[in-house]
Each structure stands twice: as structure tokens, then as C-alpha cells.
Coordinates of C-alpha atoms in Angstrom, one line a residue:
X156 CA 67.6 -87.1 -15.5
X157 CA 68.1 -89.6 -18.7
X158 CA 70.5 -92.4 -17.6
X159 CA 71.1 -94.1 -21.0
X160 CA 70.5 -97.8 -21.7
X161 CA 72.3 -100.3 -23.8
X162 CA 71.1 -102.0 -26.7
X163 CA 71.9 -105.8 -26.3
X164 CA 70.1 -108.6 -28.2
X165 CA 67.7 -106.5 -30.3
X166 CA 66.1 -104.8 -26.2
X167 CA 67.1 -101.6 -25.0
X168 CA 68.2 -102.3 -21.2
X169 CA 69.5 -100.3 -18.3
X170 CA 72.8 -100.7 -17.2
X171 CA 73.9 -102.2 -13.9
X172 CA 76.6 -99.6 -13.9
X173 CA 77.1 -98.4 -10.1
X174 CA 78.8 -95.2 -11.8
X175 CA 77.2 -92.9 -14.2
X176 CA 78.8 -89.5 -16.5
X177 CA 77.4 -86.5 -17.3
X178 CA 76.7 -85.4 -20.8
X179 CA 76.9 -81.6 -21.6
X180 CA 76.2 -79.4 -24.0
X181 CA 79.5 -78.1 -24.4
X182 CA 77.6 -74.5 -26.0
X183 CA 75.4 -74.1 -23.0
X184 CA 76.3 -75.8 -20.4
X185 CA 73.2 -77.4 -20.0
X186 CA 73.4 -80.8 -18.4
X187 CA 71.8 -83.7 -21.3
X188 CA 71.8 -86.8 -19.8
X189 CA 73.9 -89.0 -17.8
X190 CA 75.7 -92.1 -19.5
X191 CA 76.4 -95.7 -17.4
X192 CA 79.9 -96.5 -17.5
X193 CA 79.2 -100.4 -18.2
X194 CA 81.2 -103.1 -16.8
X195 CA 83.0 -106.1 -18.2
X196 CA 79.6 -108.1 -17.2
X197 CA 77.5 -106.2 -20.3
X198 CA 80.0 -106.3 -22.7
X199 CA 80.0 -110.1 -22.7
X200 CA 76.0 -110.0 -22.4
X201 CA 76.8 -108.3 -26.0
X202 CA 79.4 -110.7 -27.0
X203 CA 77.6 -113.6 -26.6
X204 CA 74.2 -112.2 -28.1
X205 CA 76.7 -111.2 -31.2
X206 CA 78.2 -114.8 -31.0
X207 CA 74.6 -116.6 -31.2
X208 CA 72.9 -113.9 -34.3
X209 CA 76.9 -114.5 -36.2
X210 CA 75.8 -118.6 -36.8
X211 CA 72.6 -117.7 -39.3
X212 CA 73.5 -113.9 -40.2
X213 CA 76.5 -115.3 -41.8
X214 CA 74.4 -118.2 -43.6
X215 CA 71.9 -114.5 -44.8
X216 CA 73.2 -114.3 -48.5
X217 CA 74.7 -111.0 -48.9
X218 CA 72.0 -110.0 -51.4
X219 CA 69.4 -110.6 -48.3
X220 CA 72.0 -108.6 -45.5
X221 CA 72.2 -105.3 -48.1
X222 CA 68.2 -104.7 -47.9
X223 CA 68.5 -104.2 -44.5
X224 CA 71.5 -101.2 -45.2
X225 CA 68.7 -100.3 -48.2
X226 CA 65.9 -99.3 -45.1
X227 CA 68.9 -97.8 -42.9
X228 CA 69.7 -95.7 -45.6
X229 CA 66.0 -94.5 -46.3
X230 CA 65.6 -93.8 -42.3
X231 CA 68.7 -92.0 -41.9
X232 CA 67.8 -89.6 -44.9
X233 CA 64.5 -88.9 -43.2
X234 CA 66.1 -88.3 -39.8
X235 CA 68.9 -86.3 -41.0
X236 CA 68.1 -82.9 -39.3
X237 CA 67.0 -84.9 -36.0
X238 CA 70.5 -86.5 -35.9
X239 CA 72.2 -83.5 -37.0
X240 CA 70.3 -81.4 -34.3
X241 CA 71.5 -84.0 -31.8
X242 CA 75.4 -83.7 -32.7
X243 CA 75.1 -80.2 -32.6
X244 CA 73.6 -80.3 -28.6
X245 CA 76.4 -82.6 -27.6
X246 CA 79.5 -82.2 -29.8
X247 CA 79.3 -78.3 -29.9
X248 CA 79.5 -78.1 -34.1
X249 CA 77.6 -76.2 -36.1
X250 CA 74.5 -77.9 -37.0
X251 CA 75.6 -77.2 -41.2
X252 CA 78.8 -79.5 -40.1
X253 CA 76.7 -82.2 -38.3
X254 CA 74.5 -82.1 -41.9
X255 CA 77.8 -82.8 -43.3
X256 CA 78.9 -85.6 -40.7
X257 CA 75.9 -87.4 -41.5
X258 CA 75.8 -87.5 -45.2
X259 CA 79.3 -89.3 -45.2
X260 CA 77.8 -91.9 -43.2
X261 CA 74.9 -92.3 -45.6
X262 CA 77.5 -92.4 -48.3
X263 CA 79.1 -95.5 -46.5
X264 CA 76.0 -97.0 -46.1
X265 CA 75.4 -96.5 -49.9
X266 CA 78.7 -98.0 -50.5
X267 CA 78.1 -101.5 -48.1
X268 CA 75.3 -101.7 -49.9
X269 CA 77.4 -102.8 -53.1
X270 CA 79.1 -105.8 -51.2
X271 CA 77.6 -108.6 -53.2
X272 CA 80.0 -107.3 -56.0
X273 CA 83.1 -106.2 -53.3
X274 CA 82.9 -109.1 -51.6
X275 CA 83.4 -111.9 -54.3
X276 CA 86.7 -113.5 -54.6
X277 CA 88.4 -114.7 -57.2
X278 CA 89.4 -118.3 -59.3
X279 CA 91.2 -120.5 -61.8
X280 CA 91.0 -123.9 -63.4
X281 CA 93.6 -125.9 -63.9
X282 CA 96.6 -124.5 -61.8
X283 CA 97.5 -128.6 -62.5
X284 CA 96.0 -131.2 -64.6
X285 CA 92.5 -131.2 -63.5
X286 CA 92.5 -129.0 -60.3
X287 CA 91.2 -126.1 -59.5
X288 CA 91.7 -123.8 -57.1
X289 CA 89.4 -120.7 -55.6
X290 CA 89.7 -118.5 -53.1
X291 CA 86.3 -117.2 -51.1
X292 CA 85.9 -114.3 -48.6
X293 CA 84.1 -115.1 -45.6
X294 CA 82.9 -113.2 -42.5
X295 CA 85.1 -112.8 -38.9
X296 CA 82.7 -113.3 -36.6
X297 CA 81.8 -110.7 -33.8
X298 CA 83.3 -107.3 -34.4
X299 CA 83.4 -104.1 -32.5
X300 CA 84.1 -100.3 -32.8
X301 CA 85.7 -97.8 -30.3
X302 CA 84.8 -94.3 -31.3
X303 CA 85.8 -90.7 -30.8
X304 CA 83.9 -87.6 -29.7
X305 CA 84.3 -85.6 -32.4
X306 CA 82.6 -87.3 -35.2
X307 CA 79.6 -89.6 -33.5
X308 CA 77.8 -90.1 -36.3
X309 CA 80.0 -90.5 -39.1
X310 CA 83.2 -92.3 -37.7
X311 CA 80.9 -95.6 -36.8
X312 CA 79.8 -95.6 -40.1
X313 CA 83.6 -96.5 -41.6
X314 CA 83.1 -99.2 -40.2
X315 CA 79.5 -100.9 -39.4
X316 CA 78.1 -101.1 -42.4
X317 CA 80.4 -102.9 -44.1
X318 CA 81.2 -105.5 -41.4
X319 CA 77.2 -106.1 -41.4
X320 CA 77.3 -106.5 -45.4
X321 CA 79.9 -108.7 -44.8
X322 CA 78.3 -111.2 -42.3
X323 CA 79.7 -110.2 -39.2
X324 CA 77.9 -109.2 -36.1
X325 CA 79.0 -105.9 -34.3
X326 CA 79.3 -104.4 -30.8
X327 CA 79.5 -100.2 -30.5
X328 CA 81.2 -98.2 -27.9
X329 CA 80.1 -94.5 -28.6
X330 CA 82.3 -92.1 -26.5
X331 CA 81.5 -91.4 -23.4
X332 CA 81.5 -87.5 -24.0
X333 CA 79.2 -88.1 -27.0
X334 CA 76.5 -90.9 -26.4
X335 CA 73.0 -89.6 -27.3
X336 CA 74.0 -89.4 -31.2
X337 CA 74.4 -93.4 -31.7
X338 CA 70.9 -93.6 -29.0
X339 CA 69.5 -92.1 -32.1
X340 CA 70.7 -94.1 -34.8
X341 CA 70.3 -97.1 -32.9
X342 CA 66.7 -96.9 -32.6
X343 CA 67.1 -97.0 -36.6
X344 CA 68.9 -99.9 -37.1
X345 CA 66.2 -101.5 -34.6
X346 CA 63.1 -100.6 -36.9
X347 CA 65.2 -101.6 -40.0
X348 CA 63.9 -105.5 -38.4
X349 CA 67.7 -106.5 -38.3
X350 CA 67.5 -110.0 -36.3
X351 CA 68.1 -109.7 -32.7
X352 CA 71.8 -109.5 -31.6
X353 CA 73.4 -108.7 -35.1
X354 CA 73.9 -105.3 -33.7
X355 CA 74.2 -103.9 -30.2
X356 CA 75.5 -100.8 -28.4
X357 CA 77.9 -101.0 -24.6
X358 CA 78.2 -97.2 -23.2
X359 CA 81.3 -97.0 -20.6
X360 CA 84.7 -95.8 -20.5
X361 CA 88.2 -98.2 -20.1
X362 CA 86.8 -100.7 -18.2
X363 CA 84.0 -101.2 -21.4
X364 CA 87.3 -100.7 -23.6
X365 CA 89.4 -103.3 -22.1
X366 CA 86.3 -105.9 -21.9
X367 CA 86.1 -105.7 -25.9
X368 CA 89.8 -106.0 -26.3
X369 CA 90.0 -109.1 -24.1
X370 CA 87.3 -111.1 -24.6
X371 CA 87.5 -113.9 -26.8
X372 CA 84.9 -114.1 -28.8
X373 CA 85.5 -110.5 -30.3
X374 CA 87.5 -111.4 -33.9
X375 CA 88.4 -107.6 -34.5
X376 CA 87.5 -104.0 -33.2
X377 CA 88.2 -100.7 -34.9
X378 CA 89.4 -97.4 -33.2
X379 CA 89.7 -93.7 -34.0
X380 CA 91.4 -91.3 -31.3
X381 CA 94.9 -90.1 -30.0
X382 CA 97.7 -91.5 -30.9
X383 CA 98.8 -93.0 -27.4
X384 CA 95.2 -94.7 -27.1
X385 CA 95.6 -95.5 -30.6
X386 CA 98.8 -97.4 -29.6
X387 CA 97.2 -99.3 -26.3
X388 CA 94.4 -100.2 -28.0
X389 CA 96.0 -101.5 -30.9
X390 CA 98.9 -103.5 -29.0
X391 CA 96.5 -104.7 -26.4
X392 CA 94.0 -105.9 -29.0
X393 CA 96.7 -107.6 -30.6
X394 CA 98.3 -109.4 -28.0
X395 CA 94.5 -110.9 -27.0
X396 CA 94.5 -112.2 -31.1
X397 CA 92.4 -109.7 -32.6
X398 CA 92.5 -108.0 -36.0
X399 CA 92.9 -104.3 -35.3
X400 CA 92.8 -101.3 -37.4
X401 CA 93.4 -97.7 -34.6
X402 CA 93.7 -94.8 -36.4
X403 CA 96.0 -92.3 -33.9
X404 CA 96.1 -88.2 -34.0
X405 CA 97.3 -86.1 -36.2
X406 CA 99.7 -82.5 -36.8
X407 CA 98.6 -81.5 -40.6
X408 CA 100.5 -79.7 -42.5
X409 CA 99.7 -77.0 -45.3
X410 CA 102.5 -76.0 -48.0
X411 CA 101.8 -72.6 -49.5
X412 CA 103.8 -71.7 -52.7
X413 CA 104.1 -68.0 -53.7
X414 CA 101.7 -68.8 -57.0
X415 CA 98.9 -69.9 -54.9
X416 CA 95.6 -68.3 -55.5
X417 CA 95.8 -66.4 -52.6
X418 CA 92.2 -65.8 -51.8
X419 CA 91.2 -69.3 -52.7
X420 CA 93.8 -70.2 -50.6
X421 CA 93.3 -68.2 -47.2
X422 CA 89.5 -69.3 -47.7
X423 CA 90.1 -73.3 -47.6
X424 CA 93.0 -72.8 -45.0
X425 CA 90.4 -71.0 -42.5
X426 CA 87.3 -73.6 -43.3
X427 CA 90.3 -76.7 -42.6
X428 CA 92.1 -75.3 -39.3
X429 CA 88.9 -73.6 -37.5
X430 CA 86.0 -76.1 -38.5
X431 CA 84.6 -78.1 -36.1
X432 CA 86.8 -76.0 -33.8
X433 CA 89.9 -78.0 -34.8
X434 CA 88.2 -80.9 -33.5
X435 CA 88.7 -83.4 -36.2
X436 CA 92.2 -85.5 -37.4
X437 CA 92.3 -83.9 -41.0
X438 CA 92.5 -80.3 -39.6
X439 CA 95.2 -78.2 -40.8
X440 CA 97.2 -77.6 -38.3
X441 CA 100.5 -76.3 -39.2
X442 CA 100.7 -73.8 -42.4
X443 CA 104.2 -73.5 -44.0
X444 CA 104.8 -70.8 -46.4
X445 CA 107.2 -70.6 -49.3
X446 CA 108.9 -67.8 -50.2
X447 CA 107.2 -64.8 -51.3
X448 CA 103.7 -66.2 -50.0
X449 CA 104.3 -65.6 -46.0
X450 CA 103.4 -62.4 -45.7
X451 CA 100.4 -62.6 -48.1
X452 CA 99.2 -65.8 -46.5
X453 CA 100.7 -64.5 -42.8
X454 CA 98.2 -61.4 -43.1
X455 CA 95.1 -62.8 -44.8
X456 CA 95.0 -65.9 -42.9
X457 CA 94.5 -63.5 -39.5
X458 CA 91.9 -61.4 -41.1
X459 CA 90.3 -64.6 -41.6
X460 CA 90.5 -65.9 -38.2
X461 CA 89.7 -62.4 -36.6
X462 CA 86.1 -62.5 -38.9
X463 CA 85.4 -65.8 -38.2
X464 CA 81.8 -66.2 -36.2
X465 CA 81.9 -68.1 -33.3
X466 CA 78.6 -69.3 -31.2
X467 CA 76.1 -71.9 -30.7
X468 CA 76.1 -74.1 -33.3
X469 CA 72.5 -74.3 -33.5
X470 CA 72.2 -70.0 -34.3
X471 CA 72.1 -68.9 -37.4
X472 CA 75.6 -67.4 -39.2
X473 CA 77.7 -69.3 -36.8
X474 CA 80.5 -70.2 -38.4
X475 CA 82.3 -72.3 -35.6
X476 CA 81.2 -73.7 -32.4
X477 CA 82.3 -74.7 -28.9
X478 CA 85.5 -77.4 -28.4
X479 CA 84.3 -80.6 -26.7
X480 CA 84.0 -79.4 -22.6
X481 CA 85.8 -77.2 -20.3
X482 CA 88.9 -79.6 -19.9
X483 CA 89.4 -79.8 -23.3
X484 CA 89.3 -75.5 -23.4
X485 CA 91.6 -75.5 -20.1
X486 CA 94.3 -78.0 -22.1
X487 CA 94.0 -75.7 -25.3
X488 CA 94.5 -72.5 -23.8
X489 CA 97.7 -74.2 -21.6
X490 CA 99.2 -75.1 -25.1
X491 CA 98.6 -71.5 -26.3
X492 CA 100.4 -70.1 -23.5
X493 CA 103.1 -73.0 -23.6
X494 CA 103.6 -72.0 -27.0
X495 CA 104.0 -68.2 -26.4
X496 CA 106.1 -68.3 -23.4
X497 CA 108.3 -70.6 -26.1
X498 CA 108.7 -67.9 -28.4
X499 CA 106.1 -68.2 -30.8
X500 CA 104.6 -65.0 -31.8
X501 CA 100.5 -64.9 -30.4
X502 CA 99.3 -63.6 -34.2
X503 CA 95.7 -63.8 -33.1
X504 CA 94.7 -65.0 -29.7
X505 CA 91.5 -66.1 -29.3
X506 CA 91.5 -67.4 -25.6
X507 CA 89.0 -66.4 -23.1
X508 CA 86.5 -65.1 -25.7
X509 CA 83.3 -63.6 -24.3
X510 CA 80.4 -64.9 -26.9
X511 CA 77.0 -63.0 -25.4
X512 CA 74.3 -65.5 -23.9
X513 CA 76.2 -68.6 -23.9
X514 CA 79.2 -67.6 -20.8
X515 CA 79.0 -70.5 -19.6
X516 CA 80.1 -72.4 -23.0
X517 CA 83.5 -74.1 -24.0
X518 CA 84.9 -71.6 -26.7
X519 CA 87.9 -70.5 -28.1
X520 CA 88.4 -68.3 -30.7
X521 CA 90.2 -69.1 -33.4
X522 CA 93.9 -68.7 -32.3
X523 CA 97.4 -68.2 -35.0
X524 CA 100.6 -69.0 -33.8
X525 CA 103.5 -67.2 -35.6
X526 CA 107.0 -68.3 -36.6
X527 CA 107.1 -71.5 -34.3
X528 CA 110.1 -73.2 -34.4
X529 CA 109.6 -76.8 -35.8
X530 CA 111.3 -78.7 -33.2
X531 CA 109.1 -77.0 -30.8
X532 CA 106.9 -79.2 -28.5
X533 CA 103.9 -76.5 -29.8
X534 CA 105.0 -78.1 -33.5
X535 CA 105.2 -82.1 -32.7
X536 CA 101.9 -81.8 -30.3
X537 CA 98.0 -82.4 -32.0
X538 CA 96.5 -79.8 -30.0
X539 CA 93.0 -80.3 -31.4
X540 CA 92.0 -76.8 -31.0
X541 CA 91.4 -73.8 -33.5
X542 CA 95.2 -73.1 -33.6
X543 CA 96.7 -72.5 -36.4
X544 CA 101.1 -72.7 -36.3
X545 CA 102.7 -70.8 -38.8
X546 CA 106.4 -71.4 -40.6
X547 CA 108.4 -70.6 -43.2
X548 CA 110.7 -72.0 -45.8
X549 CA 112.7 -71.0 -48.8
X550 CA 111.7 -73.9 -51.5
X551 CA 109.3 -76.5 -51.6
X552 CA 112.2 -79.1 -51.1
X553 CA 112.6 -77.5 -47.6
X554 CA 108.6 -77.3 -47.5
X555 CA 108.4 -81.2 -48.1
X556 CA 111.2 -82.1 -45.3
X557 CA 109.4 -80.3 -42.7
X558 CA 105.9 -82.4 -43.8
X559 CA 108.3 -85.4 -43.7
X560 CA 110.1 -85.1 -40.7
X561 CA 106.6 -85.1 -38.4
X562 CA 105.6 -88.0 -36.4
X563 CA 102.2 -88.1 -37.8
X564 CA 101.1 -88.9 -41.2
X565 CA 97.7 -88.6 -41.7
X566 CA 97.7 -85.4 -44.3
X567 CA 99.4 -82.8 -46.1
X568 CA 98.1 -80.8 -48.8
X569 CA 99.6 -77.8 -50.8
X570 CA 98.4 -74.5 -52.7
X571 CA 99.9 -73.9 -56.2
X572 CA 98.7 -73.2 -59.5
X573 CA 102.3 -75.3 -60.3
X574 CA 101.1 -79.4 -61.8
X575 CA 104.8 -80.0 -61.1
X576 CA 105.0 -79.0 -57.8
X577 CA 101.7 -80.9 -57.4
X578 CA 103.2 -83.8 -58.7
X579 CA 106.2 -83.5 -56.7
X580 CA 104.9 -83.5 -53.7
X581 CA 102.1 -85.9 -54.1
X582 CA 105.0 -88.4 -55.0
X583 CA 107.6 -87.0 -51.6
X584 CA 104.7 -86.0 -49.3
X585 CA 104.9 -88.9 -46.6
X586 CA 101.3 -88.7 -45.8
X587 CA 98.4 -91.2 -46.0
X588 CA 95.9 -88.4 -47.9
X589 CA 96.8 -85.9 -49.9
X590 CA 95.6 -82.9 -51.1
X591 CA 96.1 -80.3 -53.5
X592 CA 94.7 -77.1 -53.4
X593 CA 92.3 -79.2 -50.8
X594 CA 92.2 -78.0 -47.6
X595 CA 90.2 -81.2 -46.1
X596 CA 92.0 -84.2 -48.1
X597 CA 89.0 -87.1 -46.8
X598 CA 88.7 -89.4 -48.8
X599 CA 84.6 -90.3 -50.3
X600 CA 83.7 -93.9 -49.0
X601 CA 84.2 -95.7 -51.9
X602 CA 88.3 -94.9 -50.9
X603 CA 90.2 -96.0 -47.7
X604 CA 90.5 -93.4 -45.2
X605 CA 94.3 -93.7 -45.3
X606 CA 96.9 -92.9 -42.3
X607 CA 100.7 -92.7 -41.8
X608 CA 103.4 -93.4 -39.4
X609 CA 102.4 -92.8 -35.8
X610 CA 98.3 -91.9 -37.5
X611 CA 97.5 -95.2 -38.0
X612 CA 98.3 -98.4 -36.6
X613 CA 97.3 -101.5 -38.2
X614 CA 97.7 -102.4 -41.9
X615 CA 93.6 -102.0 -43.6
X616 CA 92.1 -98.6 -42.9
X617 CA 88.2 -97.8 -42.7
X618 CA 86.2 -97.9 -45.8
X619 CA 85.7 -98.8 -49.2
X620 CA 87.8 -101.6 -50.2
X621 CA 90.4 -102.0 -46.9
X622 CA 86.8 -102.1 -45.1
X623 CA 85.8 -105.3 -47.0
X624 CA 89.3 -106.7 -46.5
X625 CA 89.6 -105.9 -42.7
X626 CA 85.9 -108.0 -41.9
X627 CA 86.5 -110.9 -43.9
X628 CA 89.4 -113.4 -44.3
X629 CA 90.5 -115.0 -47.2
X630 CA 90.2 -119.2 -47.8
X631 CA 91.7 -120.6 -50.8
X632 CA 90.2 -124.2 -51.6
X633 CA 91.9 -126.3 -54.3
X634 CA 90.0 -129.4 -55.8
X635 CA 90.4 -132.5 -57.6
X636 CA 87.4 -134.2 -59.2
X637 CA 87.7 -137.8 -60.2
X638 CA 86.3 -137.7 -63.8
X639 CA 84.4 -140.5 -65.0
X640 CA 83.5 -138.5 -68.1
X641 CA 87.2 -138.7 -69.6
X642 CA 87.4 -141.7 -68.4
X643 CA 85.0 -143.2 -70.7
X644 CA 86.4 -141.6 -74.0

């Protein structure tokens, strides 16, 4: 069996990890590889290498450092289906949604690849008689990035590209559940000719975690999960000096108003609450309808659910695929109970689904809650499953209290036909991303992937613009030249 290596110093090397995980294929069952839970040891083998390649990758001008992203970009379009195929077999999507995954981490790459323009600063002459004054952005140092299972590819391109544009070296932690994806892309970025330590992988679990967040060479490290690893790893990285950005979970709401284009509606609702099986932190999660529109909504959106195809990912017509492994199902399908024996109403129940040739595999179906109360631990709890809570309201202003009461803030989108309802709650909705009649509010790269309240922790998100802030610091320089010119007229 595959034990994984680490990538450390531009070699690929085996772990001295004395414990190892299993990878499965969450579909099948089928055992992939096993993945070295490295120790504190590696990580600083990785630190240091990153230390050393940061002194002349920082002196590469940025126009030099953006022709490497140029040949990533090129290798990762020709080994889309590869990588695709590969998120498929360990994450459990359907191999149309890993095609997806990946082209918004080739957008990213796209967008680094602008950073001689993002990256300049800014200046003015004579803020006094004869000074100047300038202020330059300059690299961090050694970076790092902690990422979740349910987006390998894509999530570590928020962040790594730019950080590389920017100068900095960089240090990835793929999850444990997930490791063979960044395996893949890693043996891109080596034939891209990068010099030796600018990038470098560390597989493990907390130990690996806890290494990067402590050692002190590591300027700032990026994080996407739940919101109470969100909240160690922010405060922890933090209180060892580190810039942090740790994007937390999630409970999305969806306001439905009774002009809503109904079938346009149900459609976008059943693509955003039952793709990747729930598995991702802009899922819809909570539907609220308005008025007239619950029992339209209330019935379509279960027709939906009932016709969705569930399978293998990798078969053809599969509409959604297996949830990560078999604790994740178990934790699901407790919730789903929780929530019934609560007094929610079980709408559709898609626990314990039998999906011929693939018994063995982590599904669920996709699963409706009805008329869940919103106090209800079912309604403040990110289940990341394909469950779907339904409530109701009289007016949007009730609508918009319920989306502003949550915990979370990471989305909330409503359905009208109504631009001043639109506009309303755009400007009430206290979320970090938006959208309208947009089931899926993620933002392209060129825009922050924003986050509210107890979503995000930190102050710059991933991408675009807050990317180019978060991996470089600002210097302002003021000057005063003595001027012999004047002097002599």
C-alpha cells in the first residue's frame, strides 16, 4: 500500500511518521492509500527550507515570480480531468463538481498572475517642503495553509498563488481525509522549475497543525473548516504572532418571497443544499419561506430532493455523491434523528439509502426537515449534510431577522422578482456574500471570499484583493534630498 511522502526542499521524501491513516474512497469503500501523520520534526525541515528559498525568491521581481504561475496554469489545464478524477475517488463528488473545483483554482491562478499591477503601492511628493513620502508592499516571509476535505483542490488555491506572486514562500497541510489531490498538483508545481523550497507540502493531523502554528519562522497561515477549529487555530496562531485569516462553518439561509419564479427557484435551491452532498460552507442550509410561497416551495423543493440521483460520482447521470466517510454519515443521520425526535417534521428522509453496487459507500439521500423551530439546536448546528431545514415567516422583515439572528455569517441569498426587496436585504442581510436569486453566492477570484460573525475569524479573507493584502505588509518611507540643484539658482 501507497504511504504518501512529503514534498520538502524541491524532493519528494518519506515521512518518519511512526503512525499512518487510511485514505478511502468514501463511494466504494475501497482503501487508496495510507497518509503519514508527520511530526513537529518535518514541519520545521519545511520551515527552514521555506526560510532559506524566502531570502532570493523575494529579491525574483514579481514580473519573473508570475511566469512560473503562467506554466502552472498551462499544466493544470492539461491535467484537469486527471485532477478532477482524483477528487472524485477520495472526496466522493461527482466528477462534473470536481471539473468545477478545479477551474476556480485556475481562475486564481489567472488572477496571481496580475500581481505586478496588485501589488504596487502608492506615493506623493511633497507632503512638506521637499519630502516625499511612499509607501511599498513587501513579502511576509514563510506562509502556510491548513485545508479542509471538501474542496482539496480549489481551497489551497485562495491562497497559494498569490502568496507565491507576492514573494513569500509557502508550507501546505492538505487534510488528512483528502491527501492524494494536492500529491497531484504538487508534482505540477515541481515541473513548473519553481526553485527548491519556495513550495512544499507536510501531511499529518494536530500534531502537523500545532507545529505550523508555533513555529517561529512561519509569518502567517490560512485556514478553512469548522467554526471551533476555526477559532483554535485562529487564537492559537495569534497568540505565537502570526497573521491569521480561518474561515469557520456555516448555517445558510435562503429567503423565498411569494413572487419568486418558482421553478427557477426550487431548481437553484436543490443544486445549492444537495451539491457536493452538503459538503461545502456556501450550501443552503436553512430555506425560509414568505407568505404565500411555503407551500409552493414546501412541495416542489421535495419532489426535487425525491428525483435527485444519487451514486458514484464517477457514473454517468449522478447527480450527487457520497458524504466524506462513514463517521461523517453516522453524525448526519444522529442530527436527522435529533431533529425529528425535536419536532421537526421528516419531509423527505433520505437516511439509510440502498444505492445498488456501491453498499458499502457513505450516502445519504438528500433529506428535508419541515417546520423546525429556529431556536432549535437542528437550526443553530452546520450539519454539513444534504439536509435541507425548512421555516416560515409572514414578511421579509421577519425573513431578514431570522438570517440576522444566526451565529454564522457566511451567506444568505433570496428569490424575488421584487429590486426592492433585493435591495433591502442586500443592505439588512448580515452576511459576508450575498446573493440574489443565486443559490451559490461565491464570489470569482478577482473578489474576496467574504465571511461573517462566527464564519470568519480574522480581518482579510482569501482572494483577490484581501489575498494581496493578507501576504504582504505595508512600509511607508519618507525622504529628504539635500538639493544642490536649488541651491545654485
Amino acid at each position: 500500500m501507497n504511504i504518501l511522502s512529503n514534498y520538502i526542499n524541491g524532493e519528494w521524501q518519506k515521512s518518519t511518521a511512526t503512525e499512518n491513516l487510511e485514505v478511502i474512497n468514501p463511494a466504494t469503500a475501497e482503501l487508496l492509500a495510507k497518509v503519514p501523520l508527520s511530526p513537529k520534526s518535518e514541519v520545521n525541515q519545511a520551515a527552514e527550507a521555506a526560510a532559506e528559498a524566502f531570502k532570493s525568491w523575494r529579491r525574483t521581481p514579481a514580473t519573473q515570480r508570475v511566469q512560473f504561475l503562467f506554466i502552472l496554469k498551462y499544466l493544470l489545464e492539461e491535467n484537469l480531468e486527471d485532477i478532477a478524477r482524483t477528487i472524485t475517488f477520495e472526496c466522493g463528488k461527482t466528477l462534473a463538481e470536481s471539473r468545477g473545483e478545479m477551474r476556480r483554482a485556475i481562475e486564481n491562478v489567472e488572477i496571481a498572475c496580475g500581481i505586478p499591477m496588485m501589488m504596487q503601492g502608492s506615493n506623493l511628493e511633497d507632503i512638506a517642503k521637499g519630502i516625499d513620502e511612499i509607501m511599498i508592499r513587501q513579502p511576509l516571509g514563510v506562509c502556510a495553509a491548513i485545508c479542509p476535505f471538501n474542496f482539496p483542490g480549489m481551497i489551497p488555491f485562495w491562497f497559494l498563488p498569490y502568496a507565491l506572486a507576492c514573494g513569500n514562500t509557502y508550507i501546505v497541510k492538505p487534510s488528512e481525509k483528502v491527501p492524494l489531490t494536492m500529491q497531484k498538483i504538487f508534482t505540477l508545481l515541481e515541473q513548473t522549475g519553481l526553485p527548491k523550497g519556495v513550495v512544499n507540502l507536510v501531511n499529518g493531523t494536530k500534531e502537523t497543525v500545532d507545529a505550523i502554528l508555533e513555529h517561529p519562522q512561519i509569518k502567517a497561515v490560512s485556514f478553512v473548516g469548522s467554526t471551533p477549529v476555526a477559532k483554535y487555530i485562529y487564537s492559537w496562531g495569534a497568540a505565537n504572532g502570526k497573521r491569521m485569516q480561518a474561515q469557520g462553518g456555516a448555517k445558510n439561509p435562503i429567503v423565498i418571497l411569494p413572487d419568486a419564479d418558482m421553478e427557477m427557484t426550487t431548481r437553484i435551491a436543490a443544486d445549492s443544499a444537495f451539491g457536493c452532498a452538503g459538503q461545502r460552507c456556501l450550501a443552503a442550509s436553512i430555506a425560509i419561506t414568505v407568505g404565500e410561497a411555503k407551500d409552493s416551495f414546501s412541495e416542489a423543493i421535495a419532489q426535487a430532493a425525491n428525483k435527485r440521483i444519487v451514486g458514484n460520482g464517477l457514473d454517468d447521470n449522478v447527480q450527487m455523491g457520497a458524504v466524506i466517510n462513514a463517521g461523517s454519515k453516522a453524525r448526519i443521520e444522529g442530527l436527522i434523528e435529533k431533529a425529528a425526535s425535536s419536532g421537526a417534521k421528516l419531509l423527505v428522509d433520505g437516511r439509510n439509502p440502498n444505492i445498488p453496487g456501491y453498499e458499502q459507500g457513505c450516502f445519504i439521500r438528500p433529506t428535508i426537515l419541515q417546520d423546525v423551530n429556529p431556536l432549535s439546536e437542528t437550526a443553530n448546528t452546520e450539519i454539513f449534510g444534504p439536509v435541507l431545514s425548512l421555516m416560515h415567516v409572514n414578511d421579509i422583515d421577519e425573513a431578514i431577522s431570522l438570517v440576522n439572528n444566526s451565529l454564522f455569517g457566511n451567506m444568505a441569498c433570496l428569490f424575488t422578482t421584487s429590486g426592492a426587496a433585493a435591495r433591502k436585504f442586500r443592505y439588512e442581510a448580515e452576511a459576508g456574500n450575498i446573493g440574489i436569486n443565486i443559490g451559490v453566492a461565491a464570489p470569482m477570484a478577482f473578489f474576496p471570499f467574504s465571511g461573517w460573525k462566527q464564519s470568519f475569524f480574522g480581518d482579510l479573507h482569501g482572494q483577490g484583493n484581501h489575498a494581496v493584502e493578507f501576504f504582504t505588509q505595508t512600509k511607508v518611507v519618507v525622504e529628504r534630498w539635500k538639493d544642490e540643484w536649488s541651491r545654485k539658482f
